[in-house]
Amino acid sequence: MTKLMGIVSLLLLSAVLGPIIITEHPWSQNARDFLLHNGYRDTGASNLVSAIYLGYRAYDTIGETIVLLAAVTGAVFLIKGFGSSHQAPVPSYKRGAIRTNIISMTTGKLAPVVMLFGWYVMFFGHQSPGGGFQGGVVLASGMLFIALGREHHKRDSQLTKKRLHRIEVLSLWLILLLVCIPLTLGAAILENPLTKIGDSIPRVIYIIGFNMAIGLKVGSGLSILGLLMMDMQHDD
Amino acid sequence: MMINRILLLCLFLLGFYGLMVLKNLVKKVFALSIQNSAVILLFIVEGSRIGDHAPILSEDQVRYVDPIPQALMLTAIVVGICVTALALALVYRLYQKYESLNVEEIQRKANNE
């Protein structure tokens, strides 16, 4: 019965969505051409995607980082906040059954390389494919590699959720600081403040700072989420 | 490129079907994630219709793709990850409380309380 209803609703939905998705309406080139001619001058980033999300639409990016913070807070609350009174203790032989020495070794060697790549993606987001969000995700996967391989020395691990949460909140403050800096120099909020100073300092520094702050925020947030889901029974 | 769009429509409908019909809550969350991916891919395909180079400025003038859908989908990807993580946390709570991932069983147990 549910399957029949599912198929009927699929047919109805495809009748609605089909004409929207399968259309040959020509795509407008105005926005692309505008960015092509003004993007570099306005923001200093030759990667036009970075120019949009850190220049023209930086306000969206702020909201997005706050969404990430809300999701992390909500997940921490849902998983740990209610207390673990009525959850069955997992037998110790079950935990760590999937973790072997091979995994510890491989992840331990790979993690620094992955994290270095993450920092590269963050630093060069203004002129190559990449940026804060992408670099942050790569950074978080490096952190999760370390977490996968740290089974044997879990007790004295420096990689705790509390510290990561502190990094996340600090980077949110950094983002808010970067939002407010333009006001002190007489620019509008979120406008690139270095346009007011002149050409002595490259404008792209503002974009790089934003990329770093966002990368730290996304990296620590996703690391917290991953750690939460990896060892849900543990309290660090 | 018509075939791209038809496949994307199929992917979206597949996610929708999973969301409606499957009983397992984790599978529902992943169906939601598939729908999200279909929308993201649709926007990328749309934006790439007016060019064939990544939108990174270089010396020679080539036909760039539209960077705006890419910037929008960057936001959509992050929000999609947030939604998936939060939904999985909710499923985890439900599993802790009712010890089942089946929607109907959870509903039955919740009604009996």
Short mmCIF file of C-alpha atoms in Angstrom, two decimals:
data_model
loop_
_atom_site.label_atom_id
_atom_site.label_comp_id
_atom_site.label_asym_id
_atom_site.label_seq_id
_atom_site.Cartn_x
_atom_site.Cartn_y
_atom_site.Cartn_z
CA MET A 1 0.00 0.00 0.00
CA THR A 2 2.76 2.42 0.93
CA LYS A 3 4.62 1.42 -2.20
CA LEU A 4 1.59 2.14 -4.37
CA MET A 5 1.16 5.53 -2.76
CA GLY A 6 4.85 6.17 -3.26
CA ILE A 7 4.68 5.40 -6.95
CA VAL A 8 1.59 7.55 -7.44
CA SER A 9 3.23 10.47 -5.67
CA LEU A 10 6.37 9.94 -7.76
CA LEU A 11 4.31 10.26 -10.93
CA LEU A 12 2.60 13.40 -9.66
CA LEU A 13 5.90 14.91 -8.54
CA SER A 14 7.56 14.18 -11.87
CA ALA A 15 4.64 15.87 -13.62
CA VAL A 16 5.33 18.98 -11.53
CA LEU A 17 9.12 18.92 -11.54
CA GLY A 18 9.73 17.54 -15.02
CA PRO A 19 8.98 20.74 -16.92
CA ILE A 20 11.10 22.70 -14.44
CA ILE A 21 14.16 20.47 -14.66
CA ILE A 22 13.96 19.45 -18.30
CA THR A 23 13.93 22.83 -19.96
CA GLU A 24 16.09 24.37 -22.62
CA HIS A 25 15.60 27.94 -21.54
CA PRO A 26 18.85 29.80 -22.28
CA TRP A 27 20.93 30.66 -19.22
CA SER A 28 21.58 34.35 -18.75
CA GLN A 29 25.18 35.52 -19.14
CA ASN A 30 24.77 38.97 -17.54
CA ALA A 31 25.89 37.98 -14.05
CA ARG A 32 28.90 36.07 -15.34
CA ASP A 33 30.02 38.97 -17.51
CA PHE A 34 29.56 41.49 -14.70
CA LEU A 35 31.70 39.39 -12.36
CA LEU A 36 34.27 38.84 -15.07
CA HIS A 37 34.80 42.58 -15.44
CA ASN A 38 34.35 43.78 -11.86
CA GLY A 39 35.00 40.83 -9.57
CA TYR A 40 38.75 41.11 -9.37
CA ARG A 41 38.71 44.89 -8.97
CA ASP A 42 36.07 44.84 -6.25
CA THR A 43 37.37 42.05 -4.06
CA GLY A 44 40.90 41.18 -5.13
CA ALA A 45 40.13 37.49 -5.52
CA SER A 46 40.70 35.95 -8.92
CA ASN A 47 38.62 32.94 -7.97
CA LEU A 48 35.18 34.33 -8.78
CA VAL A 49 33.36 31.92 -6.48
CA SER A 50 35.42 33.25 -3.56
CA ALA A 51 34.71 36.76 -4.80
CA ILE A 52 31.00 36.06 -4.50
CA TYR A 53 30.77 34.30 -1.18
CA LEU A 54 33.32 36.47 0.61
CA GLY A 55 32.70 39.70 -1.25
CA TYR A 56 29.30 40.33 -2.74
CA ARG A 57 27.34 37.87 -0.63
CA ALA A 58 29.42 37.71 2.53
CA TYR A 59 26.28 38.21 4.58
CA ASP A 60 25.06 34.77 3.49
CA THR A 61 28.35 33.28 4.56
CA ILE A 62 27.97 34.66 8.07
CA GLY A 63 24.52 33.12 8.31
CA GLU A 64 25.89 29.86 7.02
CA THR A 65 28.57 29.64 9.68
CA ILE A 66 25.90 30.32 12.29
CA VAL A 67 23.81 27.47 10.83
CA LEU A 68 26.83 25.23 11.27
CA LEU A 69 27.25 26.35 14.87
CA ALA A 70 23.55 25.70 15.54
CA ALA A 71 23.76 22.23 14.00
CA VAL A 72 26.82 21.31 16.05
CA THR A 73 25.23 22.63 19.24
CA GLY A 74 22.02 20.76 18.50
CA ALA A 75 23.82 17.51 17.78
CA VAL A 76 25.92 17.80 20.96
CA PHE A 77 22.77 18.47 22.95
CA LEU A 78 20.82 15.61 21.40
CA ILE A 79 23.57 13.05 21.78
CA LYS A 80 25.00 14.00 25.14
CA GLY A 81 22.63 16.50 26.70
CA PHE A 82 19.94 14.11 27.86
CA GLY A 83 22.39 12.15 29.90
CA SER A 84 23.20 8.49 29.34
CA SER A 85 21.06 7.01 32.08
CA HIS A 86 19.12 4.41 30.12
CA GLN A 87 21.50 3.43 27.41
CA ALA A 88 22.89 -0.05 27.41
CA PRO A 89 26.65 -0.22 27.99
CA VAL A 90 28.45 -1.62 24.98
CA PRO A 91 30.71 -4.56 25.84
CA SER A 92 34.35 -3.64 25.61
CA TYR A 93 35.23 -6.36 23.15
CA LYS A 94 32.82 -4.85 20.65
CA ARG A 95 34.39 -1.44 20.76
CA GLY A 96 37.51 -1.13 18.70
CA ALA A 97 36.79 -4.32 16.84
CA ILE A 98 37.01 -2.50 13.54
CA ARG A 99 40.19 -0.68 14.55
CA THR A 100 43.36 -2.52 13.75
CA ASN A 101 47.03 -1.66 13.80
CA ILE A 102 46.93 -1.27 10.06
CA ILE A 103 44.30 1.44 10.36
CA SER A 104 46.20 3.23 13.15
CA MET A 105 49.41 3.15 11.14
CA THR A 106 47.90 4.30 7.85
CA THR A 107 45.79 7.07 9.32
CA GLY A 108 48.66 8.26 11.48
CA LYS A 109 50.91 8.67 8.46
CA LEU A 110 48.18 10.15 6.23
CA ALA A 111 46.70 12.67 8.64
CA PRO A 112 49.54 15.27 8.53
CA VAL A 113 49.56 15.21 4.72
CA VAL A 114 45.79 15.61 4.56
CA MET A 115 45.85 18.46 7.06
CA LEU A 116 48.66 20.22 5.21
CA PHE A 117 46.58 20.00 2.06
CA GLY A 118 43.64 21.44 3.98
CA TRP A 119 45.72 24.46 5.05
CA TYR A 120 46.87 24.90 1.44
CA VAL A 121 43.30 24.86 0.18
CA MET A 122 42.36 27.46 2.80
CA PHE A 123 45.31 29.78 2.11
CA PHE A 124 45.03 29.74 -1.67
CA GLY A 125 41.24 29.83 -1.88
CA HIS A 126 41.33 33.27 -3.50
CA GLN A 127 43.26 32.22 -6.61
CA SER A 128 42.74 28.51 -7.04
CA PRO A 129 39.85 26.10 -6.57
CA GLY A 130 39.19 26.00 -2.87
CA GLY A 131 38.35 28.29 0.00
CA GLY A 132 37.40 28.26 3.62
CA PHE A 133 34.62 25.70 3.49
CA GLN A 134 36.48 23.21 1.34
CA GLY A 135 39.72 23.58 3.29
CA GLY A 136 37.83 23.21 6.55
CA VAL A 137 36.29 19.95 5.39
CA VAL A 138 39.70 18.59 4.39
CA LEU A 139 41.09 19.69 7.76
CA ALA A 140 38.24 17.92 9.54
CA SER A 141 38.91 14.72 7.64
CA GLY A 142 42.54 14.91 8.78
CA MET A 143 41.36 15.28 12.37
CA LEU A 144 39.07 12.29 11.96
CA PHE A 145 41.99 10.27 10.59
CA ILE A 146 43.88 11.01 13.80
CA ALA A 147 40.81 10.09 15.83
CA LEU A 148 40.50 6.79 13.96
CA GLY A 149 44.06 5.84 14.72
CA ARG A 150 44.34 7.01 18.30
CA GLU A 151 42.65 4.03 19.89
CA HIS A 152 45.59 2.88 21.99
CA HIS A 153 46.43 6.20 23.60
CA LYS A 154 42.93 7.52 23.98
CA ARG A 155 43.31 8.52 27.60
CA ASP A 156 45.91 11.25 27.14
CA SER A 157 44.72 12.43 23.76
CA GLN A 158 44.80 16.18 23.23
CA LEU A 159 42.02 15.92 20.70
CA THR A 160 38.94 16.55 22.80
CA LYS A 161 35.57 17.91 21.87
CA LYS A 162 35.87 20.64 24.47
CA ARG A 163 38.99 22.07 22.89
CA LEU A 164 37.51 21.81 19.42
CA HIS A 165 34.42 23.61 20.59
CA ARG A 166 36.62 26.35 22.01
CA ILE A 167 38.38 26.68 18.64
CA GLU A 168 35.01 26.87 16.93
CA VAL A 169 33.71 29.62 19.18
CA LEU A 170 36.98 31.52 18.87
CA SER A 171 36.82 31.39 15.10
CA LEU A 172 33.25 32.64 15.20
CA TRP A 173 34.53 35.61 17.21
CA LEU A 174 37.26 36.06 14.61
CA ILE A 175 34.63 36.13 11.87
CA LEU A 176 32.58 38.70 13.78
CA LEU A 177 35.75 40.77 14.26
CA LEU A 178 36.41 40.64 10.53
CA VAL A 179 32.82 41.73 9.96
CA CYS A 180 33.27 44.76 12.22
CA ILE A 181 36.75 45.88 11.11
CA PRO A 182 35.40 47.76 8.05
CA LEU A 183 33.30 49.98 10.32
CA THR A 184 36.41 51.35 12.05
CA LEU A 185 37.89 52.36 8.71
CA GLY A 186 34.79 54.09 7.43
CA ALA A 187 33.59 51.39 5.07
CA ALA A 188 30.18 49.73 5.11
CA ILE A 189 29.75 46.55 7.07
CA LEU A 190 31.33 43.59 5.27
CA GLU A 191 32.84 45.88 2.66
CA ASN A 192 36.48 45.19 1.99
CA PRO A 193 38.16 47.73 4.34
CA LEU A 194 41.40 47.84 2.38
CA THR A 195 39.67 49.69 -0.45
CA LYS A 196 39.58 52.72 1.87
CA ILE A 197 43.29 52.67 2.59
CA GLY A 198 44.55 52.70 -0.94
CA ASP A 199 46.61 50.31 -2.91
CA SER A 200 49.53 50.03 -0.50
CA ILE A 201 48.15 46.83 1.07
CA PRO A 202 46.77 44.12 -1.23
CA ARG A 203 43.02 43.88 -0.91
CA VAL A 204 43.07 40.15 -1.00
CA ILE A 205 44.32 39.98 2.62
CA TYR A 206 40.77 40.51 3.84
CA ILE A 207 39.58 37.54 1.77
CA ILE A 208 42.42 35.36 3.03
CA GLY A 209 41.60 36.27 6.63
CA PHE A 210 37.96 35.39 6.06
CA ASN A 211 38.93 32.10 4.44
CA MET A 212 41.13 31.17 7.38
CA ALA A 213 38.48 32.01 9.97
CA ILE A 214 35.77 30.11 8.08
CA GLY A 215 38.08 27.17 7.50
CA LEU A 216 38.90 26.91 11.21
CA LYS A 217 35.22 27.16 12.04
CA VAL A 218 34.09 24.54 9.55
CA GLY A 219 37.00 22.24 10.37
CA SER A 220 36.44 22.29 14.10
CA GLY A 221 32.66 22.03 13.73
CA LEU A 222 32.80 19.01 11.46
CA SER A 223 35.48 17.42 13.64
CA ILE A 224 33.16 17.74 16.62
CA LEU A 225 30.32 16.16 14.68
CA GLY A 226 32.54 13.32 13.49
CA LEU A 227 33.99 12.65 16.93
CA LEU A 228 30.50 12.67 18.43
CA MET A 229 29.33 10.04 15.98
CA MET A 230 32.49 7.96 16.19
CA ASP A 231 32.44 7.40 19.92
CA MET A 232 28.97 8.12 21.09
CA GLN A 233 29.40 6.10 24.27
CA HIS A 234 32.39 8.09 25.44
CA ASP A 235 32.61 11.30 27.37
CA ASP A 236 35.82 13.17 26.74
CA MET B 1 22.39 18.00 -22.68
CA MET B 2 19.01 16.45 -22.10
CA ILE B 3 20.22 13.15 -20.69
CA ASN B 4 21.90 14.94 -17.72
CA ARG B 5 18.66 16.52 -16.71
CA ILE B 6 16.63 13.35 -17.05
CA LEU B 7 19.12 11.49 -14.89
CA LEU B 8 19.05 14.26 -12.31
CA LEU B 9 15.25 14.15 -12.25
CA CYS B 10 15.50 10.38 -11.71
CA LEU B 11 17.98 10.90 -8.86
CA PHE B 12 15.69 13.43 -7.19
CA LEU B 13 12.67 11.16 -7.58
CA LEU B 14 14.69 8.25 -6.20
CA GLY B 15 15.48 10.27 -3.10
CA PHE B 16 11.84 11.28 -2.78
CA TYR B 17 10.68 7.69 -3.13
CA GLY B 18 13.12 6.58 -0.44
CA LEU B 19 11.93 9.34 1.84
CA MET B 20 8.30 8.30 1.39
CA VAL B 21 8.40 4.53 1.25
CA LEU B 22 11.35 3.25 3.30
CA LYS B 23 10.68 2.37 6.92
CA ASN B 24 14.20 2.63 8.26
CA LEU B 25 14.93 6.09 9.63
CA VAL B 26 18.63 6.04 8.71
CA LYS B 27 17.68 5.20 5.13
CA LYS B 28 15.24 8.11 5.16
CA VAL B 29 18.04 10.46 6.20
CA PHE B 30 20.21 9.22 3.37
CA ALA B 31 17.34 9.60 0.92
CA LEU B 32 17.14 13.23 2.00
CA SER B 33 20.86 13.51 1.35
CA ILE B 34 20.40 12.05 -2.15
CA GLN B 35 17.72 14.64 -2.90
CA ASN B 36 20.09 17.35 -1.73
CA SER B 37 22.81 16.03 -4.05
CA ALA B 38 20.42 16.00 -6.99
CA VAL B 39 19.53 19.66 -6.46
CA ILE B 40 23.21 20.61 -6.13
CA LEU B 41 24.11 18.77 -9.33
CA LEU B 42 21.22 20.38 -11.17
CA PHE B 43 22.47 23.86 -10.28
CA ILE B 44 26.03 23.01 -11.31
CA VAL B 45 24.79 21.63 -14.63
CA GLU B 46 22.71 24.76 -15.22
CA GLY B 47 25.62 27.08 -14.51
CA SER B 48 27.97 25.20 -16.79
CA ARG B 49 25.81 25.76 -19.84
CA ILE B 50 27.40 29.07 -20.80
CA GLY B 51 31.04 28.03 -20.53
CA ASP B 52 33.53 25.29 -20.09
CA HIS B 53 36.27 26.67 -17.83
CA ALA B 54 36.45 27.01 -14.05
CA PRO B 55 35.62 30.60 -13.01
CA ILE B 56 39.18 31.53 -12.05
CA LEU B 57 40.44 34.59 -13.88
CA SER B 58 43.49 34.10 -16.06
CA GLU B 59 45.28 36.05 -18.77
CA ASP B 60 43.59 34.58 -21.80
CA GLN B 61 39.89 35.22 -22.22
CA VAL B 62 38.09 31.88 -22.17
CA ARG B 63 34.45 31.06 -21.67
CA TYR B 64 33.95 30.72 -17.94
CA VAL B 65 31.04 28.91 -16.35
CA ASP B 66 28.63 31.00 -14.29
CA PRO B 67 30.12 31.28 -10.80
CA ILE B 68 26.86 32.21 -9.06
CA PRO B 69 25.27 28.72 -8.96
CA GLN B 70 28.57 27.36 -7.67
CA ALA B 71 28.68 29.90 -4.84
CA LEU B 72 25.04 29.16 -3.98
CA MET B 73 25.66 25.42 -3.94
CA LEU B 74 28.64 25.89 -1.62
CA THR B 75 26.11 27.16 0.89
CA ALA B 76 23.71 24.33 0.08
CA ILE B 77 26.38 21.69 0.64
CA VAL B 78 27.27 23.01 4.10
CA VAL B 79 23.63 23.34 5.10
CA GLY B 80 22.99 19.84 3.76
CA ILE B 81 25.75 18.42 5.95
CA CYS B 82 24.29 20.25 8.95
CA VAL B 83 20.81 18.89 8.26
CA THR B 84 22.11 15.34 7.82
CA ALA B 85 24.13 15.47 11.02
CA LEU B 86 21.25 16.86 13.04
CA ALA B 87 18.83 14.32 11.58
CA LEU B 88 21.19 11.47 12.41
CA ALA B 89 21.50 12.76 15.97
CA LEU B 90 17.71 12.80 16.22
CA VAL B 91 17.54 9.24 14.88
CA TYR B 92 20.12 8.22 17.47
CA ARG B 93 17.96 9.67 20.24
CA LEU B 94 14.90 7.85 18.93
CA TYR B 95 16.83 4.61 18.75
CA GLN B 96 18.00 5.07 22.33
CA LYS B 97 14.47 5.66 23.53
CA TYR B 98 12.56 3.05 21.50
CA GLU B 99 15.35 0.65 20.51
CA SER B 100 14.17 0.49 16.92
CA LEU B 101 14.79 2.30 13.66
CA ASN B 102 11.47 1.31 12.11
CA VAL B 103 9.08 4.24 11.90
CA GLU B 104 5.94 2.18 12.45
CA GLU B 105 7.39 0.38 15.43
CA ILE B 106 8.48 3.68 16.97
CA GLN B 107 5.00 5.06 16.42
CA ARG B 108 3.39 2.00 18.00
CA LYS B 109 5.66 2.17 21.02
CA ALA B 110 5.07 5.91 21.38
CA ASN B 111 1.31 5.38 21.25
CA ASN B 112 1.45 2.72 23.93
CA GLU B 113 3.13 5.03 26.43
#
